Amino acid sequence: MAIVDRIGAALDRSPGGVILTGVDALADWARGKSLWSMPMGTACCAMELIAASFNKFDFDRHGTFPRPDPRHTDVMIVAGTITYKMMPAVKRLYEQMPDPKWVIGMGNCTVSGGIFYYDTYSVVRGIEEFLPVDVFIAGCPPRPESLQDGILRLRELIEQESIAPGKRRERPLTLPSPEDGCGEGE
Amino acid sequence: MALDVESRQVVETAEGEVFDQLVVNVGPSHPSTHGVCRVIVHLDGEIVTRAEPVIGYLHRGIEKMAENRTYLQVVPLTDRLDYVGSMYSNWAYCRTLERLADIPVPERAEYLRVIVCELQRIASHMMAIGANGADTGALTLFVYAFDQRERVVELFEALCGQRLTYNYVRPGGVSYDVPDGWIEDVRAFTTEHRSALAEMDKLFFGNTITRGRLKGVGVLSAADAVAWGASGPVARGSGVNWDLRKHDPYSVYPRFDFDIPTGTEGDCYDRARVRLYECYESCRIIEQALAQMHSGSYRTEGLPRLIAPPPGDAYDHIESARGALGIYLVSDGSPRPYRMKVRSPAFCNLALLPMLSEGHMLSDLVAILGSLDPVFGEVDR
């Protein structure tokens, strides 16, 4: 947990309201507590993604607010099966998100293709074929609580990051492109 | 790239009038397309001149996959067809298989199937009405409706352990009997649901903004509804009194007393209203089914793990929340289906989109799409 979480208690003890902390700790605290999400719901998991955002589970209290516009968001939650026809659209939306950005893969289909791993010709076997994924959540579909756990795990990952150029967590700089011709529908 | 469309086109009408047409790409990932539908919209100003749905973004090859699965292994695949109402796909598949392989079903199982499917209709319609509200700017309704859906999902979770993909209806019965206290919970739910429906009726359907947004938008005539093969609330909203529960009665439906709500205008408002009144009727059916259900076996004992029906084919259909859902199975005598074909109501209803949206504003397109209530797992299969 970042130092700034204990900011209130620290203010009491500090003379003149001055707190010393690292720039990284402050940046990671700010990033991790307000992860606006891009709900990339394609199939069944989208229902649980909606359920997680509404009454009973209420995602907003974690600071995770769904914005269906990639340019406003920090984390893309890929919920559901990605077919070869859908893949270019997902990739393009990911590219439109501003840095720093993270990806959560929700459901077995994003892990490996899940139930659609065998005998089908149209399903991408795991979104890691074309997206750098930070957190995977297993389940078919996962419960909304699992998704919330995924957000908390992502927050832990973010708190280990640094904003210094040389110290960033290693991420692929260029995305592997899909094989020529595949996924280019029509 | 396949997603690019030519954004400006010069069009000449039959009268020789030349105007610029703006082509807008909506989807495949758009909050109001209810999944992964892509619509290529041709606009004259803000008026839609042509809307062209592009489907197939969720084509997972379920029909083809079924050919490599044993008959029992296909049941979980059918869950993923219509993921807003999984129970229907389960039931339609199991009914066809039971007809093909001549499998008996105990009476208690039939009652349980009716109860879960009517609960599923409530859950699915709540999603449809709520999404209709959210599309037209009334997100409050979505919160009210989703609360009701969540209660149904909790009941299903108590019954079979899953919130979404139930795999509950199995060939020859259902997978579990009811847990302790479940029947009382369902009774309590129907009572509570009725008052919630009355609240939603006042909150949404009596609202001036809602009426302005939905009335007279996307009018579908009864003749067109029949000609285009529309079914379910889309056809009934246009006044076509056609419901398989009444007009091709299956299971134990003839024993219940219920009505088929129909609309008169055939616009988005009537389609949404029909869904709301169907929830009342579902509550009636559930209460009657709970009163009539006797104890007994909930599944046929002694069924083989590998069901190998005699060579032949069978088709059966049920009334799902979206309309007439049919499954056609061909057997060659082996323990795997030779062919499975799904007659998807969402697919047939979605075909109406270009006709209904022509001449309306772009913002009405989402209301029309929402009122057709497509589920793309079922459209693309």
Coordinates of C-alpha atoms in Angstrom, one line a residue:
Chain A
M1 CA 0.0 0.0 0.0
A2 CA 1.4 3.4 -0.9
I3 CA 2.4 5.8 1.7
V4 CA -0.1 8.4 0.7
D5 CA -2.9 6.1 1.8
R6 CA -2.1 7.1 5.3
I7 CA -2.1 10.7 4.4
G8 CA -4.7 11.8 6.9
A9 CA -2.9 10.3 9.9
A10 CA 0.4 11.6 8.7
L11 CA -0.9 15.1 8.4
D12 CA -1.8 15.1 12.1
R13 CA 1.7 14.3 13.1
S14 CA 3.6 16.5 10.7
P15 CA 4.4 20.1 11.6
G16 CA 3.1 22.6 9.0
G17 CA 1.3 20.0 7.0
V18 CA 4.4 18.8 5.0
I19 CA 4.6 15.2 4.0
L20 CA 7.5 13.6 2.3
T21 CA 6.7 10.9 -0.3
G22 CA 8.0 9.5 -3.5
V23 CA 6.8 10.9 -6.8
D24 CA 6.1 7.3 -8.0
A25 CA 4.1 6.5 -4.9
L26 CA 1.9 9.6 -5.5
A27 CA 1.5 8.9 -9.2
D28 CA 0.7 5.2 -8.6
W29 CA -1.8 6.1 -5.9
A30 CA -3.6 8.6 -8.2
R31 CA -3.6 6.1 -11.1
G32 CA -4.7 3.1 -9.2
K33 CA -7.6 4.7 -7.4
S34 CA -9.3 6.0 -10.5
L35 CA -9.2 3.3 -13.1
W36 CA -11.8 4.3 -15.7
S37 CA -12.7 1.3 -17.7
M38 CA -13.4 0.7 -21.3
P39 CA -16.1 -2.1 -21.3
M40 CA -15.2 -4.2 -24.2
G41 CA -18.1 -6.6 -23.7
T42 CA -18.6 -8.9 -26.6
A43 CA -20.4 -11.9 -25.3
C44 CA -21.8 -13.6 -22.2
C45 CA -19.3 -12.1 -19.8
A46 CA -20.6 -8.6 -20.7
M47 CA -23.7 -9.4 -18.7
E48 CA -21.6 -9.9 -15.6
L49 CA -19.6 -6.8 -16.4
I50 CA -22.9 -4.9 -16.4
A51 CA -23.9 -6.6 -13.2
A52 CA -20.6 -5.6 -11.6
S53 CA -21.3 -1.9 -12.6
F54 CA -24.8 -1.7 -11.2
N55 CA -26.8 -1.8 -8.0
K56 CA -25.6 -4.8 -6.0
F57 CA -21.9 -4.8 -6.8
D58 CA -21.4 -1.1 -7.6
F59 CA -18.0 -0.7 -9.3
D60 CA -18.0 3.0 -8.8
R61 CA -16.9 2.6 -5.2
H62 CA -13.5 1.3 -6.5
G63 CA -13.2 4.3 -8.7
T64 CA -13.8 2.1 -11.7
F65 CA -16.3 3.9 -13.9
P66 CA -17.3 2.6 -17.3
R67 CA -16.7 5.0 -20.1
P68 CA -17.6 3.6 -23.5
D69 CA -15.0 5.9 -25.2
P70 CA -11.5 4.6 -25.4
R71 CA -10.0 8.1 -25.2
H72 CA -11.3 8.6 -21.7
T73 CA -10.2 5.3 -20.2
D74 CA -7.2 3.7 -18.5
V75 CA -8.1 0.0 -18.5
M76 CA -9.8 -2.1 -21.1
I77 CA -11.9 -4.9 -19.7
V78 CA -12.2 -7.5 -22.5
A79 CA -15.3 -9.4 -21.5
G80 CA -16.2 -12.2 -23.8
T81 CA -15.2 -14.2 -26.9
I82 CA -13.1 -12.4 -29.5
T83 CA -13.5 -13.8 -33.0
Y84 CA -11.1 -13.1 -35.8
K85 CA -13.6 -10.7 -37.3
M86 CA -13.8 -8.8 -34.0
M87 CA -10.0 -8.8 -33.4
P88 CA -9.1 -5.7 -35.6
A89 CA -11.8 -3.6 -33.9
V90 CA -10.6 -4.5 -30.4
K91 CA -7.0 -3.8 -31.4
R92 CA -7.9 -0.5 -32.9
L93 CA -9.8 0.5 -29.7
Y94 CA -6.8 -0.4 -27.6
E95 CA -4.6 1.7 -29.8
Q96 CA -6.9 4.7 -29.3
M97 CA -6.6 4.5 -25.5
P98 CA -4.1 7.0 -24.0
D99 CA -1.0 5.8 -22.2
P100 CA -0.6 4.5 -19.5
K101 CA -3.1 1.8 -20.2
W102 CA -3.8 -1.7 -18.9
V103 CA -5.9 -4.7 -20.0
I104 CA -8.0 -7.1 -18.0
G105 CA -9.0 -10.3 -19.7
M106 CA -12.3 -11.4 -18.2
G107 CA -13.5 -15.0 -18.7
N108 CA -12.1 -18.2 -20.1
C109 CA -12.6 -17.1 -23.7
T110 CA -10.0 -14.3 -23.2
V111 CA -7.6 -16.7 -21.5
S112 CA -7.5 -19.5 -24.1
G113 CA -10.7 -19.5 -26.0
G114 CA -12.3 -21.5 -23.2
I115 CA -15.2 -23.7 -24.3
F116 CA -14.5 -22.5 -27.9
Y117 CA -10.9 -23.8 -27.9
Y118 CA -11.6 -26.9 -29.9
D119 CA -13.5 -27.6 -33.1
T120 CA -14.2 -24.0 -34.1
Y121 CA -12.6 -21.9 -36.8
S122 CA -13.5 -18.4 -35.9
V123 CA -12.4 -17.8 -32.3
V124 CA -9.1 -16.2 -31.2
R125 CA -7.6 -18.6 -28.7
G126 CA -6.8 -16.1 -26.0
I127 CA -6.5 -12.4 -26.4
E128 CA -2.8 -12.5 -25.6
E129 CA -2.3 -13.3 -29.2
F130 CA -2.8 -9.6 -30.0
L131 CA -3.1 -7.6 -26.7
P132 CA -0.7 -7.2 -23.7
V133 CA -2.9 -8.4 -20.9
D134 CA -2.1 -7.5 -17.2
V135 CA -4.7 -9.5 -15.3
F136 CA -6.7 -12.6 -16.4
I137 CA -9.9 -13.6 -14.6
A138 CA -11.0 -17.2 -15.1
G139 CA -14.6 -18.4 -15.1
C140 CA -17.3 -19.0 -17.6
P141 CA -18.5 -16.4 -16.8
P142 CA -16.6 -15.1 -13.7
R143 CA -18.7 -13.7 -10.9
P144 CA -18.8 -9.9 -10.5
E145 CA -16.8 -10.4 -7.3
S146 CA -14.0 -12.0 -9.3
L147 CA -13.9 -8.9 -11.6
Q148 CA -13.6 -6.7 -8.5
D149 CA -10.8 -8.8 -7.3
G150 CA -9.2 -8.4 -10.7
I151 CA -9.4 -4.6 -10.4
L152 CA -7.8 -4.8 -6.9
R153 CA -5.0 -7.1 -8.3
L154 CA -4.4 -4.6 -11.1
R155 CA -4.1 -1.8 -8.6
E156 CA -1.4 -3.8 -6.8
L157 CA 0.4 -4.1 -10.1
I158 CA 0.1 -0.4 -10.8
E159 CA 1.6 0.4 -7.4
Q160 CA 4.8 -1.5 -8.4
E161 CA 5.2 0.7 -11.4
S162 CA 7.5 3.7 -11.8
I163 CA 7.0 6.7 -14.1
A164 CA 10.7 7.0 -14.8
P165 CA 11.4 6.1 -18.5
G166 CA 14.0 3.5 -17.7
K167 CA 12.1 1.8 -14.8
R168 CA 8.7 1.2 -16.5
R169 CA 7.3 -2.3 -16.1
E170 CA 8.3 -4.2 -19.2
R171 CA 5.5 -4.1 -21.8
P172 CA 5.6 -5.0 -25.5
L173 CA 6.2 -1.8 -27.4
T174 CA 4.7 -3.0 -30.7
L175 CA 1.7 -5.2 -30.9
P176 CA 2.1 -8.4 -32.9
S177 CA -0.2 -8.0 -35.9
P178 CA -2.6 -10.7 -36.9
E179 CA -1.7 -13.0 -39.7
D180 CA -2.2 -11.4 -43.1
G181 CA -5.8 -11.6 -44.2
C182 CA -7.2 -13.2 -41.0
G183 CA -9.9 -11.2 -39.3
E184 CA -10.3 -8.8 -42.2
G185 CA -14.0 -9.5 -42.6
E186 CA -15.9 -8.8 -45.8
Chain B
M1 CA -8.9 -2.1 -43.1
A2 CA -12.3 -3.7 -43.0
L3 CA -13.6 -1.2 -40.5
D4 CA -13.1 1.8 -42.7
V5 CA -16.1 3.0 -44.7
E6 CA -16.2 5.8 -47.3
S7 CA -17.4 8.7 -45.2
R8 CA -18.9 10.9 -48.0
Q9 CA -20.9 9.8 -50.9
V10 CA -22.7 11.9 -53.5
V11 CA -26.1 10.5 -54.2
E12 CA -28.4 11.3 -57.0
T13 CA -32.1 10.7 -56.4
A14 CA -34.6 9.5 -59.1
E15 CA -35.8 13.1 -59.4
G16 CA -32.3 14.2 -60.4
E17 CA -31.6 15.9 -57.1
V18 CA -28.0 15.6 -56.0
F19 CA -27.0 15.6 -52.3
D20 CA -24.0 14.7 -50.1
Q21 CA -24.5 11.7 -48.0
L22 CA -22.6 11.1 -44.8
V23 CA -21.8 7.5 -44.0
V24 CA -21.3 6.8 -40.3
N25 CA -20.0 3.6 -38.8
V26 CA -21.7 2.6 -35.6
G27 CA -20.1 -0.3 -33.8
P28 CA -19.0 -3.1 -33.6
S29 CA -18.2 -2.0 -30.1
H30 CA -20.8 0.6 -29.2
P31 CA -22.7 0.9 -25.9
S32 CA -26.1 1.0 -27.5
T33 CA -25.7 -1.8 -30.0
H34 CA -26.3 -4.4 -27.3
G35 CA -23.3 -6.5 -28.1
V36 CA -21.2 -6.5 -31.2
C37 CA -23.5 -5.3 -33.9
R38 CA -22.1 -2.9 -36.5
V39 CA -24.5 -0.7 -38.4
I40 CA -23.4 1.3 -41.4
V41 CA -25.7 4.3 -41.4
H42 CA -26.2 6.5 -44.4
L43 CA -27.3 10.0 -43.3
D44 CA -28.9 12.9 -45.0
G45 CA -28.3 15.5 -42.4
E46 CA -29.5 13.8 -39.3
I47 CA -32.0 11.5 -41.0
V48 CA -31.2 7.9 -41.7
T49 CA -31.6 7.1 -45.4
R50 CA -30.2 3.6 -45.1
A51 CA -29.0 1.5 -42.1
E52 CA -27.2 -1.7 -42.9
P53 CA -26.5 -4.1 -40.1
V54 CA -23.2 -6.0 -40.3
I55 CA -23.3 -9.2 -38.2
G56 CA -20.9 -12.0 -37.6
Y57 CA -18.7 -10.3 -35.0
L58 CA -19.6 -13.0 -32.5
H59 CA -19.8 -16.0 -34.9
R60 CA -18.3 -18.8 -32.8
G61 CA -19.4 -21.7 -34.9
I62 CA -21.7 -23.3 -32.2
E63 CA -23.7 -25.2 -34.8
K64 CA -20.6 -26.7 -36.3
M65 CA -19.1 -27.4 -32.9
A66 CA -22.2 -29.4 -31.9
E67 CA -21.3 -32.0 -34.6
N68 CA -18.2 -32.9 -32.7
R69 CA -19.8 -33.2 -29.3
T70 CA -22.0 -36.0 -27.8
Y71 CA -25.6 -35.1 -27.4
L72 CA -25.1 -34.3 -23.6
Q73 CA -22.1 -32.2 -24.3
V74 CA -24.1 -29.9 -26.6
V75 CA -26.3 -28.6 -23.7
P76 CA -23.6 -26.3 -22.3
L77 CA -23.0 -24.9 -25.8
T78 CA -26.6 -23.9 -26.1
D79 CA -26.2 -21.8 -22.9
R80 CA -23.9 -19.5 -24.9
L81 CA -26.4 -19.0 -27.7
D82 CA -28.8 -16.6 -26.0
Y83 CA -26.8 -15.6 -23.0
V84 CA -29.5 -13.2 -21.7
G85 CA -31.9 -16.1 -21.5
S86 CA -29.9 -19.3 -21.4
M87 CA -32.7 -21.5 -20.1
Y88 CA -34.6 -21.2 -23.3
S89 CA -31.8 -22.5 -25.5
N90 CA -31.3 -25.4 -23.0
W91 CA -35.0 -26.2 -23.1
A92 CA -35.4 -25.9 -26.9
Y93 CA -32.4 -28.2 -27.5
C94 CA -33.6 -30.7 -24.9
R95 CA -37.1 -30.8 -26.3
T96 CA -35.8 -31.5 -29.7
L97 CA -33.5 -34.2 -28.4
E98 CA -36.3 -35.8 -26.3
R99 CA -38.5 -35.9 -29.4
L100 CA -35.7 -37.4 -31.5
A101 CA -34.6 -40.0 -29.0
D102 CA -38.0 -40.6 -27.4
I103 CA -36.9 -39.7 -23.9
P104 CA -39.7 -39.3 -21.3
V105 CA -39.8 -36.3 -19.0
P106 CA -41.4 -36.5 -15.5
E107 CA -44.2 -34.1 -14.7
R108 CA -42.3 -32.3 -11.9
A109 CA -39.4 -31.6 -14.3
E110 CA -41.9 -30.0 -16.8
Y111 CA -43.2 -27.8 -14.1
L112 CA -39.7 -26.8 -13.0
R113 CA -38.8 -26.0 -16.6
V114 CA -41.8 -23.8 -16.9
I115 CA -41.0 -22.0 -13.7
V116 CA -37.4 -21.4 -14.6
C117 CA -38.2 -20.3 -18.1
E118 CA -40.8 -17.8 -16.9
L119 CA -38.3 -16.5 -14.4
Q120 CA -35.9 -16.2 -17.2
R121 CA -38.4 -14.3 -19.3
I122 CA -38.7 -11.8 -16.5
A123 CA -34.9 -11.5 -16.3
S124 CA -34.5 -11.1 -20.0
H125 CA -37.3 -8.6 -20.4
M126 CA -35.9 -6.5 -17.5
M127 CA -32.7 -6.3 -19.4
A128 CA -34.5 -5.3 -22.6
I129 CA -36.7 -2.7 -21.0
G130 CA -33.8 -1.3 -18.9
A131 CA -31.6 -1.1 -22.0
N132 CA -34.4 0.6 -23.9
G133 CA -34.5 3.2 -21.1
A134 CA -30.8 3.6 -21.0
D135 CA -30.6 4.1 -24.8
T136 CA -33.2 6.9 -24.6
G137 CA -31.5 8.7 -21.8
A138 CA -33.4 7.2 -18.8
L139 CA -30.5 5.4 -17.0
T140 CA -32.6 5.3 -13.8
L141 CA -34.9 2.7 -15.4
F142 CA -32.0 0.5 -16.1
V143 CA -31.0 0.6 -12.4
Y144 CA -34.6 -0.3 -11.3
A145 CA -34.9 -3.1 -13.9
F146 CA -31.4 -4.5 -13.2
D147 CA -32.3 -4.8 -9.6
Q148 CA -35.2 -7.1 -10.5
R149 CA -33.0 -9.1 -12.9
E150 CA -30.4 -9.5 -10.1
R151 CA -33.1 -11.1 -7.8
V152 CA -34.0 -13.6 -10.5
V153 CA -30.3 -14.4 -11.0
E154 CA -29.9 -15.0 -7.3
L155 CA -32.8 -17.5 -7.4
F156 CA -31.1 -19.3 -10.3
E157 CA -27.9 -19.3 -8.4
A158 CA -29.6 -21.0 -5.4
L159 CA -31.2 -23.5 -7.8
C160 CA -28.2 -24.6 -9.9
G161 CA -25.1 -22.7 -8.7
Q162 CA -24.7 -20.5 -11.8
R163 CA -25.6 -16.9 -12.4
L164 CA -25.6 -16.9 -16.2
T165 CA -24.8 -20.1 -18.0
Y166 CA -27.0 -22.5 -16.1
N167 CA -26.9 -25.9 -18.0
Y168 CA -30.0 -26.6 -15.9
V169 CA -32.4 -28.2 -18.3
R170 CA -31.0 -31.5 -19.3
P171 CA -32.3 -34.3 -21.6
G172 CA -35.0 -36.2 -19.6
G173 CA -35.4 -33.6 -16.8
V174 CA -33.5 -31.0 -15.0
S175 CA -30.1 -31.1 -13.2
Y176 CA -31.2 -30.4 -9.6
D177 CA -34.4 -30.4 -7.6
V178 CA -35.3 -27.2 -5.8
P179 CA -33.4 -26.4 -2.6
D180 CA -35.1 -25.8 0.7
G181 CA -37.0 -22.6 0.9
W182 CA -36.7 -21.9 -2.8
I183 CA -40.4 -22.1 -3.6
E184 CA -41.2 -19.6 -0.8
D185 CA -38.5 -17.3 -2.2
V186 CA -40.0 -17.5 -5.7
R187 CA -43.5 -16.7 -4.2
A188 CA -42.0 -13.7 -2.4
F189 CA -40.3 -12.6 -5.5
T190 CA -43.4 -12.6 -7.7
T191 CA -45.3 -10.5 -5.1
E192 CA -42.5 -8.0 -4.9
H193 CA -41.9 -8.0 -8.7
R194 CA -45.5 -7.0 -9.4
S195 CA -45.1 -3.8 -7.3
A196 CA -41.8 -3.1 -8.9
L197 CA -43.4 -3.4 -12.4
A198 CA -46.1 -1.0 -11.4
E199 CA -43.5 1.4 -10.2
M200 CA -41.5 1.1 -13.5
D201 CA -44.8 1.5 -15.5
K202 CA -45.4 4.8 -13.8
L203 CA -41.8 5.9 -13.8
F204 CA -41.0 5.2 -17.4
F205 CA -44.0 4.5 -19.5
G206 CA -46.0 7.4 -18.1
N207 CA -43.0 9.8 -18.6
T208 CA -43.5 12.5 -21.2
I209 CA -39.9 12.3 -22.4
T210 CA -40.2 8.5 -22.9
R211 CA -43.4 8.8 -24.8
G212 CA -41.8 11.5 -27.0
R213 CA -38.8 9.3 -27.7
L214 CA -40.6 6.0 -28.3
K215 CA -44.1 6.7 -29.6
G216 CA -44.4 6.6 -33.3
V217 CA -40.7 5.6 -33.7
G218 CA -40.0 2.5 -35.8
V219 CA -43.5 1.6 -36.6
L220 CA -43.9 -2.0 -37.8
S221 CA -47.2 -3.0 -39.4
A222 CA -48.8 -6.3 -38.5
A223 CA -48.6 -7.4 -42.1
D224 CA -44.9 -6.6 -42.3
A225 CA -44.3 -8.4 -39.0
V226 CA -45.8 -11.6 -40.4
A227 CA -44.1 -11.2 -43.8
W228 CA -40.6 -10.7 -42.2
G229 CA -40.9 -13.6 -39.8
A230 CA -40.9 -11.5 -36.7
S231 CA -41.9 -13.2 -33.5
G232 CA -42.1 -12.6 -29.8
P233 CA -42.7 -9.1 -28.4
V234 CA -41.7 -7.5 -31.7
A235 CA -44.6 -9.2 -33.5
R236 CA -47.0 -8.9 -30.6
G237 CA -46.2 -5.2 -30.3
S238 CA -47.6 -4.8 -33.8
G239 CA -50.8 -6.6 -32.7
V240 CA -50.0 -10.0 -34.1
N241 CA -51.5 -12.3 -31.4
W242 CA -49.1 -15.2 -31.9
D243 CA -47.4 -16.9 -29.0
L244 CA -46.3 -20.5 -29.1
R245 CA -47.3 -21.1 -25.5
K246 CA -50.9 -20.6 -26.7
H247 CA -50.9 -21.4 -30.3
D248 CA -48.7 -24.5 -30.4
P249 CA -48.9 -25.4 -26.7
Y250 CA -46.0 -27.4 -25.4
S251 CA -45.1 -28.9 -22.0
V252 CA -47.7 -28.1 -19.3
Y253 CA -48.7 -24.7 -20.6
P254 CA -52.3 -25.7 -21.5
R255 CA -52.9 -26.1 -17.8
F256 CA -52.3 -22.4 -17.0
D257 CA -54.6 -19.5 -17.3
F258 CA -52.7 -16.5 -18.8
D259 CA -53.2 -13.8 -21.5
I260 CA -51.1 -12.7 -24.4
P261 CA -50.5 -8.9 -24.2
T262 CA -50.5 -7.3 -27.6
G263 CA -49.8 -3.7 -28.8
T264 CA -51.7 -1.7 -31.3
E265 CA -49.3 0.8 -32.9
G266 CA -46.3 -1.4 -33.5
D267 CA -43.9 1.3 -32.4
C268 CA -41.0 1.1 -29.9
Y269 CA -43.3 2.1 -27.1
D270 CA -45.7 -0.8 -27.7
R271 CA -42.9 -3.3 -28.0
A272 CA -41.4 -2.2 -24.7
R273 CA -44.9 -2.1 -23.1
V274 CA -45.7 -5.6 -24.3
R275 CA -42.5 -6.8 -22.5
L276 CA -43.6 -5.2 -19.3
Y277 CA -47.0 -6.8 -19.4
E278 CA -45.5 -10.2 -20.3
C279 CA -43.7 -10.0 -16.9
Y280 CA -47.1 -9.8 -15.2
E281 CA -48.3 -12.8 -17.1
S282 CA -45.1 -14.7 -16.2
C283 CA -45.7 -14.0 -12.5
R284 CA -49.2 -15.5 -13.0
I285 CA -47.9 -18.6 -14.7
I286 CA -45.2 -19.1 -12.0
E287 CA -47.7 -18.8 -9.2
Q288 CA -50.0 -21.3 -10.8
A289 CA -47.1 -23.7 -11.6
L290 CA -45.9 -23.5 -8.0
A291 CA -49.5 -24.4 -6.7
Q292 CA -49.9 -27.3 -9.2
M293 CA -46.5 -28.9 -8.8
H294 CA -46.4 -32.2 -7.0
S295 CA -43.5 -34.0 -5.5
G296 CA -41.9 -36.7 -7.6
S297 CA -38.8 -37.4 -9.6
Y298 CA -37.2 -34.4 -11.3
R299 CA -35.4 -36.4 -14.0
T300 CA -35.7 -39.7 -15.8
E301 CA -33.4 -42.3 -14.2
G302 CA -31.3 -44.7 -16.1
L303 CA -30.6 -42.7 -19.2
P304 CA -27.4 -43.7 -20.9
R305 CA -24.4 -41.3 -20.9
L306 CA -24.1 -41.7 -24.6
I307 CA -27.5 -41.1 -26.2
A308 CA -27.6 -42.4 -29.7
P309 CA -31.0 -41.6 -31.3
P310 CA -32.2 -43.6 -34.2
P311 CA -31.4 -42.0 -37.6
G312 CA -33.9 -39.3 -38.5
D313 CA -34.5 -35.6 -37.8
A314 CA -36.6 -33.6 -35.4
Y315 CA -37.6 -29.9 -34.9
D316 CA -39.1 -28.3 -31.9
H317 CA -39.6 -24.8 -30.9
I318 CA -40.5 -22.9 -27.7
E319 CA -41.5 -19.3 -27.0
S320 CA -38.3 -17.6 -25.8
A321 CA -38.1 -14.0 -24.5
R322 CA -37.3 -12.9 -28.1
G323 CA -39.7 -15.1 -30.0
A324 CA -40.0 -18.5 -31.6
L325 CA -36.7 -20.3 -30.8
G326 CA -36.4 -23.6 -32.7
I327 CA -33.8 -26.2 -32.9
Y328 CA -33.5 -28.7 -35.7
L329 CA -31.4 -31.9 -35.1
V330 CA -30.4 -34.5 -37.6
S331 CA -29.2 -37.9 -36.3
D332 CA -27.3 -40.5 -38.3
G333 CA -27.6 -43.1 -35.5
S334 CA -24.2 -42.1 -33.9
P335 CA -23.9 -40.5 -30.5
R336 CA -23.1 -37.1 -32.0
P337 CA -25.5 -34.9 -33.9
Y338 CA -25.1 -35.1 -37.7
R339 CA -26.4 -31.5 -37.9
M340 CA -27.8 -28.9 -35.6
K341 CA -29.6 -25.8 -36.8
V342 CA -30.9 -23.0 -34.6
R343 CA -33.9 -20.9 -35.8
S344 CA -33.0 -17.8 -34.0
P345 CA -35.7 -15.2 -33.3
A346 CA -33.2 -12.5 -32.6
F347 CA -31.7 -12.9 -36.1
C348 CA -35.1 -12.7 -37.8
N349 CA -36.1 -9.6 -35.7
L350 CA -32.8 -7.9 -36.4
A351 CA -33.5 -8.1 -40.1
L352 CA -36.2 -5.5 -39.6
L353 CA -33.7 -2.8 -38.6
P354 CA -33.1 -1.3 -42.0
M355 CA -36.8 -1.0 -42.8
L356 CA -37.8 0.4 -39.4
S357 CA -35.0 3.0 -39.1
E358 CA -35.4 4.5 -42.5
G359 CA -36.5 8.1 -42.3
H360 CA -35.8 8.4 -38.5
M361 CA -33.2 10.4 -36.8
L362 CA -29.8 8.8 -35.9
S363 CA -30.7 9.0 -32.2
D364 CA -33.9 7.0 -32.9
L365 CA -31.8 4.2 -34.5
V366 CA -30.5 3.1 -31.1
A367 CA -34.1 3.1 -29.6
I368 CA -35.2 1.0 -32.5
L369 CA -32.3 -1.4 -32.2
G370 CA -33.0 -1.7 -28.4
S371 CA -36.7 -2.4 -29.0
L372 CA -35.8 -5.3 -31.2
D373 CA -33.8 -6.7 -28.3
P374 CA -31.2 -8.7 -30.3
V375 CA -28.7 -10.9 -28.5
F376 CA -25.7 -11.4 -30.6
G377 CA -24.7 -14.8 -29.3
E378 CA -27.9 -16.0 -30.9
V379 CA -27.8 -13.8 -34.0
D380 CA -24.3 -14.9 -35.0
R381 CA -24.3 -18.3 -33.2

